[in-house]
Short mmCIF file of C-alpha atoms in Angstrom, two decimals:
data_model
loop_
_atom_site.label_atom_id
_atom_site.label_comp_id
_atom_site.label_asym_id
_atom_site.label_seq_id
_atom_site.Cartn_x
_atom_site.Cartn_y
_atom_site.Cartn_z
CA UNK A 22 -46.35 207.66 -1.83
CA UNK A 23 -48.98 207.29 -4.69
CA UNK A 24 -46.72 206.33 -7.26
CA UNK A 25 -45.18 203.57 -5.07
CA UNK A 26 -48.76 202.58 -4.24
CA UNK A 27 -49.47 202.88 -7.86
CA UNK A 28 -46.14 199.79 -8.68
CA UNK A 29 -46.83 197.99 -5.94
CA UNK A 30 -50.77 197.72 -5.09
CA UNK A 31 -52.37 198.99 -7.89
CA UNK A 32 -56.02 197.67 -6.71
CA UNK A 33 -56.19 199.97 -4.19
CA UNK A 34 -55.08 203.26 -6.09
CA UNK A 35 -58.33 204.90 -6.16
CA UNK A 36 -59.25 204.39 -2.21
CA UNK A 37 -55.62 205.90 -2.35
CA UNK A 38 -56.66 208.70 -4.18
CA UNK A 39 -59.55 209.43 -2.44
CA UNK A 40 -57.78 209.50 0.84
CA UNK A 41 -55.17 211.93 -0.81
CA UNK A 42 -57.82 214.21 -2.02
CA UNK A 43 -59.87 213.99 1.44
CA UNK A 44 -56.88 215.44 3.66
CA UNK A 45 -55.49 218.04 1.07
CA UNK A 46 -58.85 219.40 -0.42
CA UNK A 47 -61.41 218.03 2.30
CA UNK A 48 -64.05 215.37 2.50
CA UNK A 49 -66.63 217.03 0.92
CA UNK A 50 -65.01 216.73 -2.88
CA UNK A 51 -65.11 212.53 -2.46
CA UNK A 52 -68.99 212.47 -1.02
CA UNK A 53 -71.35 212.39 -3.70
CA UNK A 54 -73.93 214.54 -3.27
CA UNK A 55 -77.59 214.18 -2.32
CA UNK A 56 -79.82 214.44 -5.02
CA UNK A 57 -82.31 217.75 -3.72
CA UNK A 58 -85.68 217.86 -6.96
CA UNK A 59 -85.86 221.50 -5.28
CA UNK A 60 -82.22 222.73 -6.79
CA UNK A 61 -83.00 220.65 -9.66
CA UNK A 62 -86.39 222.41 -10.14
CA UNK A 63 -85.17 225.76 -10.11
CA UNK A 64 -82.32 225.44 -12.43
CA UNK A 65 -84.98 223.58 -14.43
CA UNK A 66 -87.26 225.64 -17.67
CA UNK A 67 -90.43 224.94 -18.56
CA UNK A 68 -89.34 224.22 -22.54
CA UNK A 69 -86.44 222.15 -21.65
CA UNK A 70 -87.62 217.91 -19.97
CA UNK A 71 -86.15 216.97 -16.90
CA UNK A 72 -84.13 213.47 -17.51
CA UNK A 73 -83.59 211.35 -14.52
CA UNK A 74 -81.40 208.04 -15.65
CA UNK A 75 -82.40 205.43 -12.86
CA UNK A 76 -80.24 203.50 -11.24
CA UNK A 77 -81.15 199.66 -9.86
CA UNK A 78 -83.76 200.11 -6.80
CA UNK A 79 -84.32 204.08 -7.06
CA UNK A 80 -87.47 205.31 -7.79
CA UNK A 81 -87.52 209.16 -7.67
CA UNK A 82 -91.23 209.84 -8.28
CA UNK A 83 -92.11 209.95 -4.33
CA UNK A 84 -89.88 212.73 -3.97
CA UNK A 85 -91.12 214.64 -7.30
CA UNK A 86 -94.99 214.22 -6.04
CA UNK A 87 -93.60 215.47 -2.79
CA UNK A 88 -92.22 218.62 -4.46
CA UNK A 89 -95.38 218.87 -6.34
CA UNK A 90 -97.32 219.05 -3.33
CA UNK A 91 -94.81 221.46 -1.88
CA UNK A 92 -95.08 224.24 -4.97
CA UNK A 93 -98.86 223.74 -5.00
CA UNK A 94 -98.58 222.01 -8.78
CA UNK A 95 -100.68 219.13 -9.65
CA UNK A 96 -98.90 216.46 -10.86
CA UNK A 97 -100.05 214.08 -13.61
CA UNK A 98 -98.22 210.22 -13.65
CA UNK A 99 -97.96 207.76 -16.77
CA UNK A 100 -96.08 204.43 -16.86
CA UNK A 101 -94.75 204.75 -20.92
CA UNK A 102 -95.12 201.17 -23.08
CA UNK A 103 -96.96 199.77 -25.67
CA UNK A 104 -100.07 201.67 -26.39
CA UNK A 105 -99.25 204.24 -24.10
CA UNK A 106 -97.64 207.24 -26.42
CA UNK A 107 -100.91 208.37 -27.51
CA UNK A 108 -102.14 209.34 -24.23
CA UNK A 109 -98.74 210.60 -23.70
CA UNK A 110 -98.86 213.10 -26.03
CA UNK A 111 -102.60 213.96 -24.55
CA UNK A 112 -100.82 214.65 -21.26
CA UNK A 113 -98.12 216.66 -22.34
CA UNK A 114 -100.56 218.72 -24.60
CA UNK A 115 -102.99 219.11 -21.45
CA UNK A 116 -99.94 219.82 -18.98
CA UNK A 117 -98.87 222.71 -21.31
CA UNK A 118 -102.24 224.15 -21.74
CA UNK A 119 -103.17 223.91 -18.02
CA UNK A 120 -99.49 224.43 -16.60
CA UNK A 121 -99.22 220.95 -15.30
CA UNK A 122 -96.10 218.82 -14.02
CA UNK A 123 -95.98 215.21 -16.12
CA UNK A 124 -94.64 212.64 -15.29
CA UNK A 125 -93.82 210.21 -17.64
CA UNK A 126 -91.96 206.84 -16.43
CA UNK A 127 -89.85 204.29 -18.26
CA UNK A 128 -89.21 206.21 -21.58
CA UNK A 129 -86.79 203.42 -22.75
CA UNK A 130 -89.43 201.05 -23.50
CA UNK A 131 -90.79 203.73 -25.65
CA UNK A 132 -87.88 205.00 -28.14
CA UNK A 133 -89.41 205.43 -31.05
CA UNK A 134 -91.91 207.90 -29.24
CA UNK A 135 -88.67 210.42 -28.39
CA UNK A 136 -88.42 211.25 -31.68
CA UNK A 137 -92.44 211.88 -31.85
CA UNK A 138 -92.01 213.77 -28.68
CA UNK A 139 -89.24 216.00 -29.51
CA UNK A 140 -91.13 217.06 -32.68
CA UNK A 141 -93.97 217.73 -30.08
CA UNK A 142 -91.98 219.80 -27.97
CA UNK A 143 -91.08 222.03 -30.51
CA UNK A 144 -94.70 222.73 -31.88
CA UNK A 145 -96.22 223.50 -28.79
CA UNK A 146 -93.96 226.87 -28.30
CA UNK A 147 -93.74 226.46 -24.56
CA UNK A 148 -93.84 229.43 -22.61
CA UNK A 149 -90.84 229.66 -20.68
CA UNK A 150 -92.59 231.86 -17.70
CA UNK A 151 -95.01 228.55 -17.87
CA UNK A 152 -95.03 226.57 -14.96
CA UNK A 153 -94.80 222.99 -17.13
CA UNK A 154 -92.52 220.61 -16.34
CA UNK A 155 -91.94 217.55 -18.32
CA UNK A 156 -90.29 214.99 -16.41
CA UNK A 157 -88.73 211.55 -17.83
CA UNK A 158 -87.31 208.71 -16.26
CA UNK A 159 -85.34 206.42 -18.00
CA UNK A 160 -82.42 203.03 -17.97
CA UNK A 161 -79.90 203.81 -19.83
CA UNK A 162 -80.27 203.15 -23.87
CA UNK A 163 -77.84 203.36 -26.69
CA UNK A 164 -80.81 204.35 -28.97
CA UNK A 165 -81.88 207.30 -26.92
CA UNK A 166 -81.78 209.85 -28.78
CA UNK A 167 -78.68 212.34 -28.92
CA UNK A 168 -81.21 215.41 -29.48
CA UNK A 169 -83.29 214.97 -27.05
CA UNK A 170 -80.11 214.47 -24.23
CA UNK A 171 -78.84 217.76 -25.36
CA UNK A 172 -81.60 219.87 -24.98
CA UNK A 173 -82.79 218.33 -21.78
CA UNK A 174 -81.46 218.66 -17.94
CA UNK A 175 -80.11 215.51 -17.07
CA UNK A 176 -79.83 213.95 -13.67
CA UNK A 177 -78.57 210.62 -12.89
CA UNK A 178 -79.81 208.78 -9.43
CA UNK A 179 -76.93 206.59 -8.42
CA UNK A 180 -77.64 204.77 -4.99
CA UNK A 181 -75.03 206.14 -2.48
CA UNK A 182 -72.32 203.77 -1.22
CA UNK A 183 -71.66 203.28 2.27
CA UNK A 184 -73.94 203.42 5.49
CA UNK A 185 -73.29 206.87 6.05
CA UNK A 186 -74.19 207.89 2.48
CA UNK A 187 -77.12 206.50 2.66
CA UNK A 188 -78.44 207.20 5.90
CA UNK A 189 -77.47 210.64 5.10
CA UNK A 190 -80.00 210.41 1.42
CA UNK A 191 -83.02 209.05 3.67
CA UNK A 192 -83.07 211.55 6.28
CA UNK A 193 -82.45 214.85 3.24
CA UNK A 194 -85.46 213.19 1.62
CA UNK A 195 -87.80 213.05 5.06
CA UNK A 196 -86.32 216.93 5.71
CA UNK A 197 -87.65 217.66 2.18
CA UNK A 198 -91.18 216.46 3.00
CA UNK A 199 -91.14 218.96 6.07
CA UNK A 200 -91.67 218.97 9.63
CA UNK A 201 -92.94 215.42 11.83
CA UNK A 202 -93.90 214.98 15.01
CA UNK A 203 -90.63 213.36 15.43
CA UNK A 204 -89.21 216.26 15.31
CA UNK A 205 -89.92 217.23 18.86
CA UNK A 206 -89.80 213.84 20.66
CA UNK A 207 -86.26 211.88 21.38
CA UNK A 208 -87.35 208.54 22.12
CA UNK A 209 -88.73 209.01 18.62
CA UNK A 210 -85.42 210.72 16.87
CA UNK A 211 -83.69 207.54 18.55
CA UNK A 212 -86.21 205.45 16.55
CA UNK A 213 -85.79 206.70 13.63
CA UNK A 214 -82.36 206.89 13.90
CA UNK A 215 -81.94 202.94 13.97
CA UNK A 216 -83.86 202.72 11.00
CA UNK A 217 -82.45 204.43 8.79
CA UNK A 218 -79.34 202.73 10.10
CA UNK A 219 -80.69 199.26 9.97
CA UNK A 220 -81.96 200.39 6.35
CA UNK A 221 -79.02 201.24 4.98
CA UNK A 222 -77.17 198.29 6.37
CA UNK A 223 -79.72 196.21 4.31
CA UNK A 224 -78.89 197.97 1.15
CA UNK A 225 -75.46 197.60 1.27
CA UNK A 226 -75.68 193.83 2.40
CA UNK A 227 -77.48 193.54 -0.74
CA UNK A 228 -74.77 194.26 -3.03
CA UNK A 229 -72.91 190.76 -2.05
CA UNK A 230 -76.26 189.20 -2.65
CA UNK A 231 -76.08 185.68 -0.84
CA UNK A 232 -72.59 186.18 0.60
CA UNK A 233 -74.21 189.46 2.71
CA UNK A 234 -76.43 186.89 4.73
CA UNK A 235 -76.24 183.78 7.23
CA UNK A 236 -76.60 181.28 5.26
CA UNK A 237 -78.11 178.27 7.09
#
């Protein structure tokens, strides 16, 4: 059936494919994933940055300043760009001494300061009991540099296709930030329910840009 599928319609070969590999292996090997900080923390080391490559419309620093919260670890947030590596380097130097989290946001308008900060890295002789963690967002660059991908835990933040997969991202990341009052009231759980479906029914609207809406 898939090579005939393959001659004959070969546009839709890979919703073929994932159908195939739904029934024989089961749904949960064509679902992406939801992106948990927690698992990513504790596969994380204090020498090694944390790399998250963004994705259009994801910002992932609410849910890292949740999980700060969460492991009692203050956080410390800087926006990277012209005149900015200086202090950068003062917050990483401060983080490491003090056993900080930093959090340093759109490294590709930086990349000249990788190479400074991979240099850094290396002098500071990191503890790796240390509770430092260096975290770096990024777009994707062809000038980032190879060294610094390699050493580094990478994780990408692709926006999830389909209503279910992303109804299923917003309510992980309001389980990760713990309990609500919402929790024990239905009328509420109903609520919130229709949000997150009327949310994610927005975003994926959005992808057909004008063609998604009425237009008048």
């Amino acid at each position: 059936m898939m090579v005939l599928i393959r001659c004959l319609r070969p546009d839709r070969i890979t919703f073929a494919c994932k159908e195939f590999v739904s029934k024989k292996l089961g749904p949960e090997f064509v679902r992406p994933p939801t992106l948990n900080f927690e698992s990513v923390f504790t596969k994380s080391k204090a020498y090694e940055p944390i790399i998250i490559i963004l994705s259009p419309g994801v910002d992932p620093y609410p849910q890292i300043e949740n999980l700060s919260q969460k492991k009692d670890q203050s956080l410390v947030q800087l926006s990277l760009g012209q005149g900015q590596t200086t202090r950068a380097k003062e917050k990483i130097i401060e983080g490491v001494k003090s056993e900080r989290w930093v959090f340093l946001a759109n490294c590709h308008l930086s990349i000249g300061f990788l190479a400074e900060l991979e240099k850094l890295l290396d002098g500071l002789k990191i503890d790796p009991e240390s509770k430092f963690r260096l975290w770096l967002t990024t777009n994707p660059h062809p000038k980032f540099p190879i060294s610094l991908l390699q050493r580094s835990l990478k994780v990408t933040t692709e926006p999830p296709k389909g209503i279910k997969a992303n109804m299923m991202r917003m309510i992980h990341q309001m389980a990760e930030e713990g309990p609500t009052p919402m929790d024990q009231n239905r009328p509420y759980k109903k609520l919130l329910w229709c949000l997150c479906w009327f949310h994610s029914i927005i975003i994926e609207r959005r992808r057909f840009k004008s063609l998604g809406w009425n237009v008048m």
